[in-house]
Coordinates of C-alpha atoms (C1' of nucleotides) in Angstrom, one line a residue:
Chain A
M1 CA 110.9 126.5 110.7
T2 CA 112.8 125.9 107.8
E3 CA 115.8 126.3 109.8
T4 CA 118.7 123.7 109.7
A5 CA 119.7 121.1 112.3
N6 CA 121.6 122.0 114.9
H7 CA 123.7 119.0 115.4
P8 CA 123.7 117.3 112.0
V9 CA 125.1 114.0 111.8
T10 CA 127.9 114.6 109.4
T11 CA 128.7 111.2 108.6
S12 CA 125.3 110.4 107.2
Q13 CA 125.3 113.5 105.2
K14 CA 128.3 112.3 103.8
T15 CA 126.6 109.2 102.7
I16 CA 123.8 110.9 101.3
R17 CA 126.0 113.4 99.3
I18 CA 127.4 110.2 97.7
L19 CA 123.7 108.8 96.8
E20 CA 123.1 112.2 95.3
T21 CA 126.6 112.1 93.5
I22 CA 125.9 108.8 92.2
F23 CA 122.4 110.3 91.0
R24 CA 123.9 113.0 89.2
K25 CA 126.6 111.4 87.8
N26 CA 124.4 108.3 86.9
G27 CA 126.7 105.8 88.4
G28 CA 130.5 105.9 88.7
T29 CA 133.5 104.0 90.0
L30 CA 134.9 104.9 93.3
T31 CA 137.8 106.9 92.4
E32 CA 135.3 108.7 89.9
L33 CA 133.2 109.5 93.0
A34 CA 136.0 110.3 95.5
S35 CA 137.5 112.8 93.3
E36 CA 134.0 114.1 92.6
L37 CA 133.3 114.6 96.4
G38 CA 137.0 115.6 97.3
M39 CA 136.9 112.8 99.8
N40 CA 139.6 110.1 100.3
K41 CA 139.5 106.9 98.6
S42 CA 139.4 104.7 101.7
T43 CA 136.5 106.7 103.1
T44 CA 134.4 106.2 99.8
H45 CA 135.1 102.8 99.8
N46 CA 133.8 102.4 103.2
H47 CA 130.8 104.3 102.8
L48 CA 130.0 102.4 99.1
S49 CA 130.6 99.2 100.6
T50 CA 127.9 100.1 103.6
L51 CA 125.7 101.5 101.0
V52 CA 126.0 98.1 99.1
D53 CA 125.6 95.9 102.1
E54 CA 122.3 98.0 102.8
E55 CA 121.2 97.6 99.1
L56 CA 120.8 101.0 98.6
V57 CA 123.5 100.8 95.9
V58 CA 124.2 98.2 93.3
R59 CA 127.6 97.4 92.2
D60 CA 128.1 96.4 88.6
G61 CA 131.7 95.4 88.0
A62 CA 133.6 98.8 88.9
E63 CA 130.4 100.8 88.3
Y64 CA 128.3 101.8 91.3
R65 CA 124.6 102.6 90.7
L66 CA 121.5 103.3 92.8
G67 CA 119.9 100.2 93.9
L68 CA 115.9 99.4 93.8
R69 CA 115.6 99.3 97.6
L70 CA 115.2 103.1 96.8
L71 CA 112.3 102.5 95.0
E72 CA 110.6 100.3 97.6
L73 CA 111.2 103.3 100.1
G74 CA 110.1 106.0 97.7
G75 CA 107.5 103.8 96.2
Y76 CA 105.8 103.3 99.8
A77 CA 106.5 107.5 100.4
R78 CA 104.2 108.1 97.3
N79 CA 101.3 105.7 98.2
Q80 CA 101.1 106.9 101.8
H81 CA 99.7 110.1 99.8
T82 CA 96.0 109.3 99.9
L83 CA 95.8 112.2 96.9
Y84 CA 97.9 109.5 95.1
Q85 CA 95.4 106.8 95.2
Q86 CA 92.3 108.7 94.9
A87 CA 93.7 111.1 91.7
L88 CA 95.6 108.2 89.6
P89 CA 92.8 106.9 87.6
E90 CA 91.9 110.4 86.7
I91 CA 95.0 111.3 85.4
E92 CA 95.4 108.2 83.4
R93 CA 92.2 109.5 82.0
L94 CA 93.2 112.7 81.9
A95 CA 96.5 111.5 79.5
D96 CA 94.3 109.4 77.4
Q97 CA 91.6 112.2 76.5
T98 CA 94.2 114.7 75.7
G99 CA 96.8 112.7 74.2
E100 CA 99.5 114.7 76.1
I101 CA 101.3 114.1 79.4
A102 CA 99.4 114.4 82.4
N103 CA 100.6 115.1 85.7
L104 CA 99.6 114.7 89.4
V105 CA 102.1 116.9 91.3
V106 CA 102.6 117.7 95.3
E107 CA 104.6 120.4 97.2
E108 CA 107.4 118.9 99.4
H109 CA 110.3 120.9 101.0
G110 CA 109.5 124.0 98.5
H111 CA 109.7 121.8 95.7
A112 CA 107.1 120.6 93.0
V113 CA 107.4 116.8 93.2
Y114 CA 105.5 114.7 90.6
L115 CA 103.8 111.8 92.2
A116 CA 102.5 110.5 88.7
C117 CA 102.8 111.3 85.0
E118 CA 101.0 109.2 82.5
A119 CA 101.7 109.6 78.9
G120 CA 99.0 109.9 76.3
A121 CA 99.1 108.6 72.7
Q122 CA 101.2 111.3 71.0
A123 CA 103.0 112.5 74.3
V124 CA 106.4 114.0 73.6
N125 CA 109.1 112.0 75.5
I126 CA 110.4 114.7 77.6
E127 CA 112.5 113.6 80.7
V128 CA 109.7 113.7 83.5
Y129 CA 109.2 110.6 85.8
P130 CA 107.5 109.9 89.2
G131 CA 109.5 111.8 91.8
L132 CA 111.3 114.3 89.8
R133 CA 111.3 117.8 91.5
R134 CA 111.3 121.3 90.1
P135 CA 111.1 124.5 91.4
L136 CA 107.3 125.6 92.2
Q137 CA 107.3 128.8 90.2
V138 CA 108.2 127.6 86.6
T139 CA 105.6 124.9 86.4
A140 CA 101.8 125.2 85.6
A141 CA 101.2 122.5 88.4
G142 CA 103.7 124.4 91.0
K143 CA 101.7 128.1 90.3
A144 CA 98.6 126.3 91.2
I145 CA 99.9 125.2 94.3
L146 CA 101.7 128.3 95.3
A147 CA 98.8 130.4 94.4
S148 CA 97.0 128.3 97.6
L149 CA 99.6 128.9 100.1
P150 CA 99.5 131.7 102.8
A151 CA 102.1 134.8 101.6
E152 CA 104.4 133.7 104.3
R153 CA 104.8 130.1 103.4
I154 CA 105.7 131.3 99.7
D155 CA 108.1 133.7 101.4
E156 CA 109.8 131.2 103.3
I157 CA 110.3 129.0 100.2
I158 CA 111.8 131.8 98.2
D159 CA 114.2 132.5 100.9
R160 CA 114.9 128.8 100.5
H161 CA 115.2 128.2 97.0
G162 CA 115.1 131.8 95.6
L163 CA 113.5 132.1 91.8
P164 CA 115.8 130.3 89.4
A165 CA 115.3 131.4 85.8
K166 CA 115.2 128.4 83.5
T167 CA 114.4 130.1 80.2
S168 CA 113.9 133.8 79.2
N169 CA 110.3 133.5 80.2
S170 CA 110.6 132.3 83.8
I171 CA 109.5 134.1 86.6
T172 CA 112.4 135.8 88.6
T173 CA 111.0 138.9 91.0
R174 CA 108.5 138.5 93.7
D175 CA 106.6 141.2 92.4
E176 CA 106.2 139.3 89.1
L177 CA 105.1 136.0 91.1
T178 CA 102.4 138.0 93.1
E179 CA 100.8 139.2 90.1
C180 CA 100.8 136.1 88.5
L181 CA 99.4 133.7 91.5
A182 CA 96.5 136.5 91.7
E183 CA 95.6 135.8 88.3
V184 CA 95.7 132.1 88.8
R185 CA 93.6 132.5 92.2
D186 CA 91.2 134.5 89.9
R187 CA 91.1 131.8 87.2
G188 CA 91.4 128.8 89.0
I189 CA 93.8 127.8 86.3
A190 CA 97.5 128.1 86.2
F191 CA 99.6 128.5 83.0
D192 CA 103.0 127.7 82.1
D193 CA 104.1 129.2 78.6
G194 CA 107.5 128.5 78.2
E195 CA 108.8 129.1 81.0
H196 CA 110.5 126.0 82.2
I197 CA 111.4 124.4 78.8
D198 CA 111.3 126.3 75.5
G199 CA 108.4 125.5 73.7
L200 CA 106.5 123.5 76.2
R201 CA 103.3 124.6 77.3
C202 CA 101.4 123.3 80.5
V203 CA 98.0 124.0 81.8
G204 CA 97.4 123.4 85.9
A205 CA 94.9 123.7 88.3
P206 CA 94.7 123.1 92.2
I207 CA 93.4 120.3 93.8
H208 CA 91.6 121.4 97.6
D209 CA 90.2 119.0 100.0
D210 CA 86.7 120.4 101.7
D211 CA 88.3 122.2 104.3
G212 CA 90.0 124.4 101.3
D213 CA 93.4 122.9 102.2
I214 CA 95.7 122.5 99.1
L215 CA 96.6 119.0 98.7
G216 CA 98.5 119.1 95.2
A217 CA 97.7 120.0 91.5
V218 CA 96.9 118.6 88.2
S219 CA 98.5 119.7 85.2
V220 CA 98.8 118.4 81.3
S221 CA 101.9 119.5 79.1
G222 CA 102.7 119.4 75.4
P223 CA 104.7 121.1 72.5
A224 CA 103.5 124.8 71.4
S225 CA 103.2 123.1 68.0
R226 CA 100.2 121.1 69.2
M227 CA 99.0 123.6 72.0
T228 CA 97.5 126.1 69.9
D229 CA 96.2 129.3 71.6
D230 CA 92.3 128.1 71.8
R231 CA 93.3 124.7 73.1
F232 CA 96.0 126.0 75.7
Y233 CA 93.4 128.9 76.9
D234 CA 90.1 127.4 76.3
E235 CA 89.8 123.5 75.7
F236 CA 92.6 122.3 77.7
P237 CA 91.7 124.5 80.8
S238 CA 88.3 123.3 80.7
I239 CA 89.1 119.6 80.4
V240 CA 91.5 120.0 83.2
N241 CA 88.7 121.5 85.3
S242 CA 86.5 118.6 84.8
T243 CA 89.0 116.3 85.9
L244 CA 89.9 118.2 88.9
N245 CA 86.3 118.3 90.0
V246 CA 86.1 114.5 89.9
I247 CA 89.1 114.3 91.7
E248 CA 88.0 116.6 94.8
L249 CA 84.6 114.5 94.4
N250 CA 86.4 111.5 95.3
I251 CA 88.3 113.2 97.7
N252 CA 85.4 114.4 99.7
Q253 CA 83.5 111.3 99.3
N254 CA 86.1 108.9 100.6
A255 CA 87.0 111.1 103.4
P256 CA 83.8 112.1 105.3
Chain B
M1 CA 131.3 88.3 96.4
T2 CA 128.0 88.4 98.7
E3 CA 130.3 89.3 101.9
T4 CA 129.6 91.8 104.2
A5 CA 131.8 95.0 104.3
N6 CA 135.1 94.9 106.4
H7 CA 134.9 98.5 107.8
P8 CA 131.1 99.3 107.6
V9 CA 130.0 103.0 108.6
T10 CA 128.3 102.6 111.7
T11 CA 126.8 105.7 111.8
S12 CA 125.5 105.6 108.4
Q13 CA 123.9 102.2 109.1
K14 CA 122.2 103.7 111.9
T15 CA 120.5 106.5 109.5
I16 CA 119.4 103.6 107.2
R17 CA 118.1 101.7 110.1
I18 CA 116.1 104.7 110.9
L19 CA 114.7 104.9 107.4
E20 CA 113.6 101.2 107.2
T21 CA 112.0 101.6 110.6
I22 CA 110.0 104.4 109.6
F23 CA 109.1 102.6 106.8
R24 CA 108.2 99.2 108.3
K25 CA 106.2 101.2 111.0
N26 CA 104.8 103.5 108.6
G27 CA 105.8 106.6 110.1
G28 CA 106.4 107.3 113.5
T29 CA 107.4 110.1 116.5
L30 CA 110.7 110.4 117.8
T31 CA 110.4 108.3 120.9
E32 CA 108.4 105.6 119.4
L33 CA 111.5 105.3 116.6
A34 CA 113.9 105.7 119.4
S35 CA 112.5 103.0 121.7
E36 CA 111.9 100.7 118.7
L37 CA 115.4 101.1 117.6
G38 CA 116.8 100.8 121.1
M39 CA 118.8 104.2 120.7
N40 CA 118.9 107.3 122.8
K41 CA 116.6 110.1 122.1
S42 CA 119.2 112.6 121.5
T43 CA 121.0 110.5 119.1
T44 CA 117.6 109.8 117.2
H45 CA 116.8 113.4 117.1
N46 CA 120.4 114.0 115.6
H47 CA 119.7 111.4 112.8
L48 CA 116.0 112.7 112.2
S49 CA 116.9 116.3 111.8
T50 CA 119.8 115.5 109.5
L51 CA 117.2 113.3 107.2
V52 CA 114.6 116.2 107.2
D53 CA 117.4 118.5 106.4
E54 CA 118.4 116.4 103.6
E55 CA 114.5 115.9 102.7
L56 CA 114.8 112.2 102.8
V57 CA 112.5 112.4 105.5
V58 CA 109.3 114.8 106.0
R59 CA 107.8 116.0 109.4
D60 CA 104.4 116.3 109.8
G61 CA 103.9 117.8 113.5
A62 CA 105.2 114.9 115.6
E63 CA 105.3 112.2 112.9
Y64 CA 108.2 111.5 110.8
R65 CA 107.2 109.9 107.5
L66 CA 109.3 108.9 104.3
G67 CA 109.9 111.9 101.9
L68 CA 109.5 112.0 98.3
R69 CA 113.3 112.5 97.6
L70 CA 113.4 108.8 98.1
L71 CA 110.9 108.4 94.9
E72 CA 113.2 110.6 92.9
L73 CA 116.5 108.4 93.7
G74 CA 114.2 105.3 93.3
G75 CA 112.8 106.5 90.3
Y76 CA 115.9 107.1 88.5
A77 CA 117.2 103.6 89.6
R78 CA 114.3 102.3 87.9
N79 CA 114.5 104.3 84.8
Q80 CA 118.0 103.1 84.3
H81 CA 117.1 99.7 83.7
T82 CA 116.6 99.7 79.9
L83 CA 114.3 96.7 80.3
Y84 CA 111.6 98.9 81.9
Q85 CA 111.5 101.4 79.2
Q86 CA 111.4 98.5 76.8
A87 CA 108.8 96.6 78.5
L88 CA 106.4 98.7 80.0
P89 CA 103.9 99.4 77.1
E90 CA 103.7 95.4 76.9
I91 CA 103.3 95.2 80.6
E92 CA 100.1 97.7 80.1
R93 CA 98.8 95.8 77.4
L94 CA 99.2 92.6 79.3
A95 CA 97.1 94.2 82.1
D96 CA 94.3 95.4 79.6
Q97 CA 94.3 91.9 77.8
T98 CA 93.8 89.8 80.8
G99 CA 92.0 92.2 83.2
E100 CA 94.6 90.9 85.9
I101 CA 97.4 92.3 87.5
A102 CA 100.7 92.2 85.2
N103 CA 103.9 92.6 86.7
L104 CA 107.7 93.3 85.3
V105 CA 110.3 91.7 87.6
V106 CA 114.1 91.9 88.1
E107 CA 116.6 90.3 90.7
E108 CA 118.7 92.3 92.7
H109 CA 120.8 91.5 95.8
G110 CA 118.9 88.1 95.5
H111 CA 115.4 89.2 95.7
A112 CA 112.4 89.7 93.1
V113 CA 111.8 93.3 92.8
Y114 CA 108.5 94.7 91.1
L115 CA 109.7 97.5 88.5
A116 CA 106.2 98.0 87.5
C117 CA 102.6 96.2 88.2
E118 CA 99.8 97.5 86.1
A119 CA 96.3 96.6 87.2
G120 CA 94.0 95.4 84.8
A121 CA 90.0 95.9 84.9
Q122 CA 89.1 93.5 87.3
A123 CA 92.5 93.1 89.4
V124 CA 92.1 92.6 93.1
N125 CA 93.8 94.8 95.2
I126 CA 96.7 93.1 96.7
E127 CA 99.3 95.4 98.2
V128 CA 101.8 95.6 95.3
Y129 CA 103.9 98.5 94.4
P130 CA 106.8 99.4 92.6
G131 CA 109.9 98.6 94.3
L132 CA 108.4 95.6 96.2
R133 CA 110.8 93.0 97.2
R134 CA 110.0 89.3 97.5
P135 CA 111.8 86.2 98.0
L136 CA 112.3 84.7 94.3
Q137 CA 111.3 81.4 95.2
V138 CA 107.9 82.4 96.4
T139 CA 106.6 84.1 93.0
A140 CA 106.3 82.8 89.5
A141 CA 108.4 85.6 88.1
G142 CA 111.4 85.2 90.5
K143 CA 111.2 81.4 89.6
A144 CA 111.4 82.2 86.1
I145 CA 114.5 84.3 87.0
L146 CA 116.3 81.5 89.1
A147 CA 115.6 79.0 86.4
S148 CA 118.0 80.9 84.2
L149 CA 120.7 81.6 86.7
P150 CA 123.7 79.4 87.1
A151 CA 123.5 77.0 90.3
E152 CA 126.3 78.5 92.1
R153 CA 124.4 81.9 92.0
I154 CA 121.5 80.2 93.2
D155 CA 123.3 78.6 96.0
E156 CA 124.6 82.4 96.9
I157 CA 121.1 83.6 97.0
I158 CA 119.9 81.0 99.2
D159 CA 122.8 81.0 101.8
R160 CA 122.0 84.8 102.1
H161 CA 118.2 84.8 102.5
G162 CA 117.4 80.9 103.3
L163 CA 113.8 79.6 101.4
P164 CA 111.6 81.2 104.1
A165 CA 107.8 79.6 103.9
K166 CA 105.0 82.1 103.2
T167 CA 102.0 79.5 103.0
S168 CA 101.9 75.7 103.3
N169 CA 102.5 75.5 99.6
S170 CA 105.8 77.2 99.6
I171 CA 109.4 75.4 98.6
T172 CA 111.4 75.3 101.6
T173 CA 114.2 72.9 100.3
R174 CA 116.7 73.0 97.8
D175 CA 115.9 69.9 96.4
E176 CA 112.1 70.7 95.6
L177 CA 113.6 74.1 94.2
T178 CA 115.7 72.4 91.7
E179 CA 113.0 69.8 90.7
C180 CA 110.9 73.0 90.1
L181 CA 113.1 74.9 88.1
A182 CA 114.0 71.9 85.9
E183 CA 110.4 72.0 84.9
V184 CA 110.3 75.8 84.4
R185 CA 113.5 75.6 82.1
D186 CA 111.5 72.4 80.3
R187 CA 108.1 74.5 80.1
G188 CA 109.5 78.1 79.6
I189 CA 107.0 78.9 82.0
A190 CA 106.7 79.2 85.7
F191 CA 103.9 79.1 88.3
D192 CA 102.8 80.0 91.7
D193 CA 99.9 78.4 92.8
G194 CA 99.3 80.0 96.5
E195 CA 103.0 79.5 97.3
H196 CA 103.4 83.4 98.4
I197 CA 99.5 84.1 99.1
D198 CA 96.9 81.8 99.7
G199 CA 94.5 81.7 96.9
L200 CA 96.5 83.7 94.5
R201 CA 97.6 82.3 91.2
C202 CA 100.3 83.5 89.0
V203 CA 102.0 82.8 85.7
G204 CA 105.5 84.2 84.7
A205 CA 108.1 83.7 82.2
P206 CA 111.8 84.8 82.0
I207 CA 113.0 87.3 79.5
H208 CA 116.4 87.0 78.0
D209 CA 118.6 89.1 75.7
D210 CA 120.0 87.7 72.6
D211 CA 123.0 86.5 74.3
G212 CA 120.5 84.2 76.4
D213 CA 121.7 86.2 79.3
I214 CA 118.5 86.7 82.0
L215 CA 117.1 90.3 82.1
G216 CA 114.3 89.6 84.3
A217 CA 110.6 88.3 84.0
V218 CA 107.0 89.1 83.2
S219 CA 104.0 87.8 85.2
V220 CA 100.6 88.0 85.8
S221 CA 98.7 87.4 88.9
G222 CA 95.0 86.6 89.9
P223 CA 92.7 84.9 92.6
A224 CA 92.3 81.4 92.2
S225 CA 88.5 82.1 91.7
R226 CA 89.2 83.6 88.3
M227 CA 92.0 81.6 87.4
T228 CA 90.7 78.6 86.8
D229 CA 92.8 75.5 85.5
D230 CA 92.4 76.0 81.9
R231 CA 93.1 79.8 82.3
F232 CA 96.1 78.9 84.3
Y233 CA 97.5 75.8 82.5
D234 CA 96.7 76.9 79.2
E235 CA 95.4 80.3 78.3
F236 CA 97.6 82.7 80.4
P237 CA 101.2 80.8 79.8
S238 CA 100.2 81.3 76.1
I239 CA 99.2 85.2 76.6
V240 CA 102.2 85.7 78.5
N241 CA 104.6 84.0 76.1
S242 CA 103.4 86.2 73.4
T243 CA 103.9 89.3 75.6
L244 CA 107.3 87.7 76.2
N245 CA 108.4 87.6 72.4
V246 CA 107.0 91.0 71.8
I247 CA 109.6 92.3 74.7
E248 CA 112.1 90.2 73.5
L249 CA 112.0 91.5 70.1
N250 CA 112.0 95.1 71.1
I251 CA 115.1 94.8 73.1
N252 CA 117.1 92.9 70.6
Q253 CA 116.0 95.4 67.9
N254 CA 116.9 98.4 70.1
A255 CA 120.1 97.2 71.2
P256 CA 121.9 95.5 68.6
Chain C
dA1 C1' 156.0 90.7 80.6
dC2 C1' 155.5 95.3 82.2
dA3 C1' 153.0 99.1 83.5
dC4 C1' 149.1 101.6 84.7
dC5 C1' 144.8 102.1 87.3
dC6 C1' 141.3 100.9 90.3
dG7 C1' 139.9 98.9 94.4
dT8 C1' 141.0 97.0 99.1
dT9 C1' 143.4 96.7 103.7
dC10 C1' 146.2 98.7 107.5
dC11 C1' 147.0 101.9 111.1
dA12 C1' 147.1 106.2 113.7
dT13 C1' 145.2 110.4 114.8
dT14 C1' 141.6 113.4 116.2
dC15 C1' 136.9 114.5 115.2
dG16 C1' 132.2 114.0 116.0
dG17 C1' 128.6 110.6 117.3
dC18 C1' 126.6 109.2 121.3
dA19 C1' 124.3 108.8 125.8
dA20 C1' 122.6 111.0 130.5
dA21 C1' 120.5 114.6 132.3
dA22 C1' 118.6 119.0 132.3
dC23 C1' 115.4 122.1 129.9
dG24 C1' 111.1 123.8 127.6
dA25 C1' 107.0 123.3 125.2
dT26 C1' 102.2 121.4 124.4
dC27 C1' 98.5 119.0 126.0
dT28 C1' 95.7 116.6 129.7
dT29 C1' 93.5 116.2 134.0
dC30 C1' 91.6 117.3 138.1
Chain D
dG1 C1' 93.1 127.7 135.7
dA2 C1' 97.0 125.1 137.6
dA3 C1' 99.3 121.0 138.3
dG4 C1' 101.3 117.0 136.1
dA5 C1' 102.4 114.1 132.3
dT6 C1' 104.5 113.5 127.5
dC7 C1' 107.2 114.5 123.9
dG8 C1' 110.9 117.4 121.8
dT9 C1' 114.9 119.7 122.1
dT10 C1' 119.6 121.3 123.9
dT11 C1' 123.8 120.8 126.6
dT12 C1' 128.2 118.7 127.8
dG13 C1' 132.0 115.5 128.1
dC14 C1' 134.0 111.0 127.2
dC15 C1' 135.2 107.6 124.1
dG16 C1' 134.5 105.4 119.8
dA17 C1' 134.9 105.4 115.2
dA18 C1' 135.3 107.9 111.0
dT19 C1' 138.9 109.8 108.3
dG20 C1' 142.9 109.7 105.4
dG21 C1' 147.7 108.4 104.0
dA22 C1' 150.4 104.8 102.3
dA23 C1' 151.1 100.3 100.9
dC24 C1' 149.2 95.9 98.8
dG25 C1' 147.0 93.4 95.1
dG26 C1' 144.8 92.4 90.9
dG27 C1' 143.1 92.8 86.6
dT28 C1' 143.6 94.9 81.7
dG29 C1' 146.0 96.7 77.9
dT30 C1' 149.8 97.3 75.1

DNA sequence: ACACCCGTTCCATTCGGCAAAACGATCTTC
DNA sequence: GAAGATCGTTTTGCCGAATGGAACGGGTGT
């Protein structure tokens, strides 16, 4: 299932690695990228000029940067998720209502991927943007999704990505995770108490269709200073829950 | 400047063409894509499994679709535009104020690229999304940008992309365009009166930094039924203009 | 004016991308 | 339930093309 390609196209892999490197380093010159990748300058040059030709990369003097063509493709990838179209207005409302950051998350390739993140009035400016990927088990939304997946799928994902620790609170063993997910299934709500970023608390809930299949998750995150225990454990879970109900209603109405 | 690469990496071009085709056809099976591209099945298969490996493509049964990894890269490409960060709140306000669709547009590779498009209360649902590209000369925002570019750059762009007609109102000759851009420079406002989509009217204005360099454009679009002449020629231009002033103030304050 | 750094071009080698065909799996049809 | 069609996967050999070394050119800064 999650096995790697038998005959990968190595040339294309190189091109993709270049894109990734530009992404990681936030742009760079030809020689920078070539040495970073351990590739010859002329090879890198050929790849880069191809990418510029195809408009996936923009050249600004000596600097190469990611081009907006990627946004066209990525924006389209997002739009094809009907969940996005159905849930976006509710996510915006959730952000307004809480004043914090409200997120819509789906699972892809074993990652938690943010489809939307709307900032409320007093939202703290953490670097979160549509398309961002994080490990599933360190986010509230990701845990909500994991809790709705069959055990063998969870094993697959752990085999592929492991359980990397982000803070001292992170879950790092399969046993801890199993226990945690059982609680999530009980409550219908997942928590992240500084497991990804110290001092950041997060409340999430899974979104199901009427067949009971998991579609994604909705979550709200804010700093512990404003996320007092009563808001974290009572108020926000109930707000998230009512948002969830509206979203599931929308989905099941529009897809009979 | 706008010349094509001397030694393009043809293998990577093929991979990119596959991505484009999936984009255009909104997904497809292996054999569909192979015949569409005139490529052998095994070749297409190798490329596709590489793309899935790299998480740029998602496989859902027999269907291949664009993956959200592209949204990660594209979202990042958008975030690196400081204009986006500075102008987004004003675009949202503009959408609220007018009830129509408010857009933030930049030029890249000779296209008008939508960085943001926020829907107001009564916005008509035209298919516009972040990352969408359109010819510059058929949109109000694009004309605003063109009007601020040096003539030789405009010639380059026309050489590369031509002046494709979208409706019977579209500008199709260099002379018409020159005349139109002169008016835009006079007024500081650009109009699109059904030049891209019949019955769609659009008001745009160019965003400059304090050096006078063009950064992008802001625009509002709505159906002619609501965009009566007085709103189209008076009310909306003045609203767009005041939005523009706030954005330019933000930019020049935060980048001294 | 000189030197350094970075991007570009040229060329030979060899690696790997490509197509044709055979195989396997899944779903439909009689 | 068997036969056939259709689609994805694998195998294999050949030729193209991606690669890296080295030389060239162009800009900038001291």
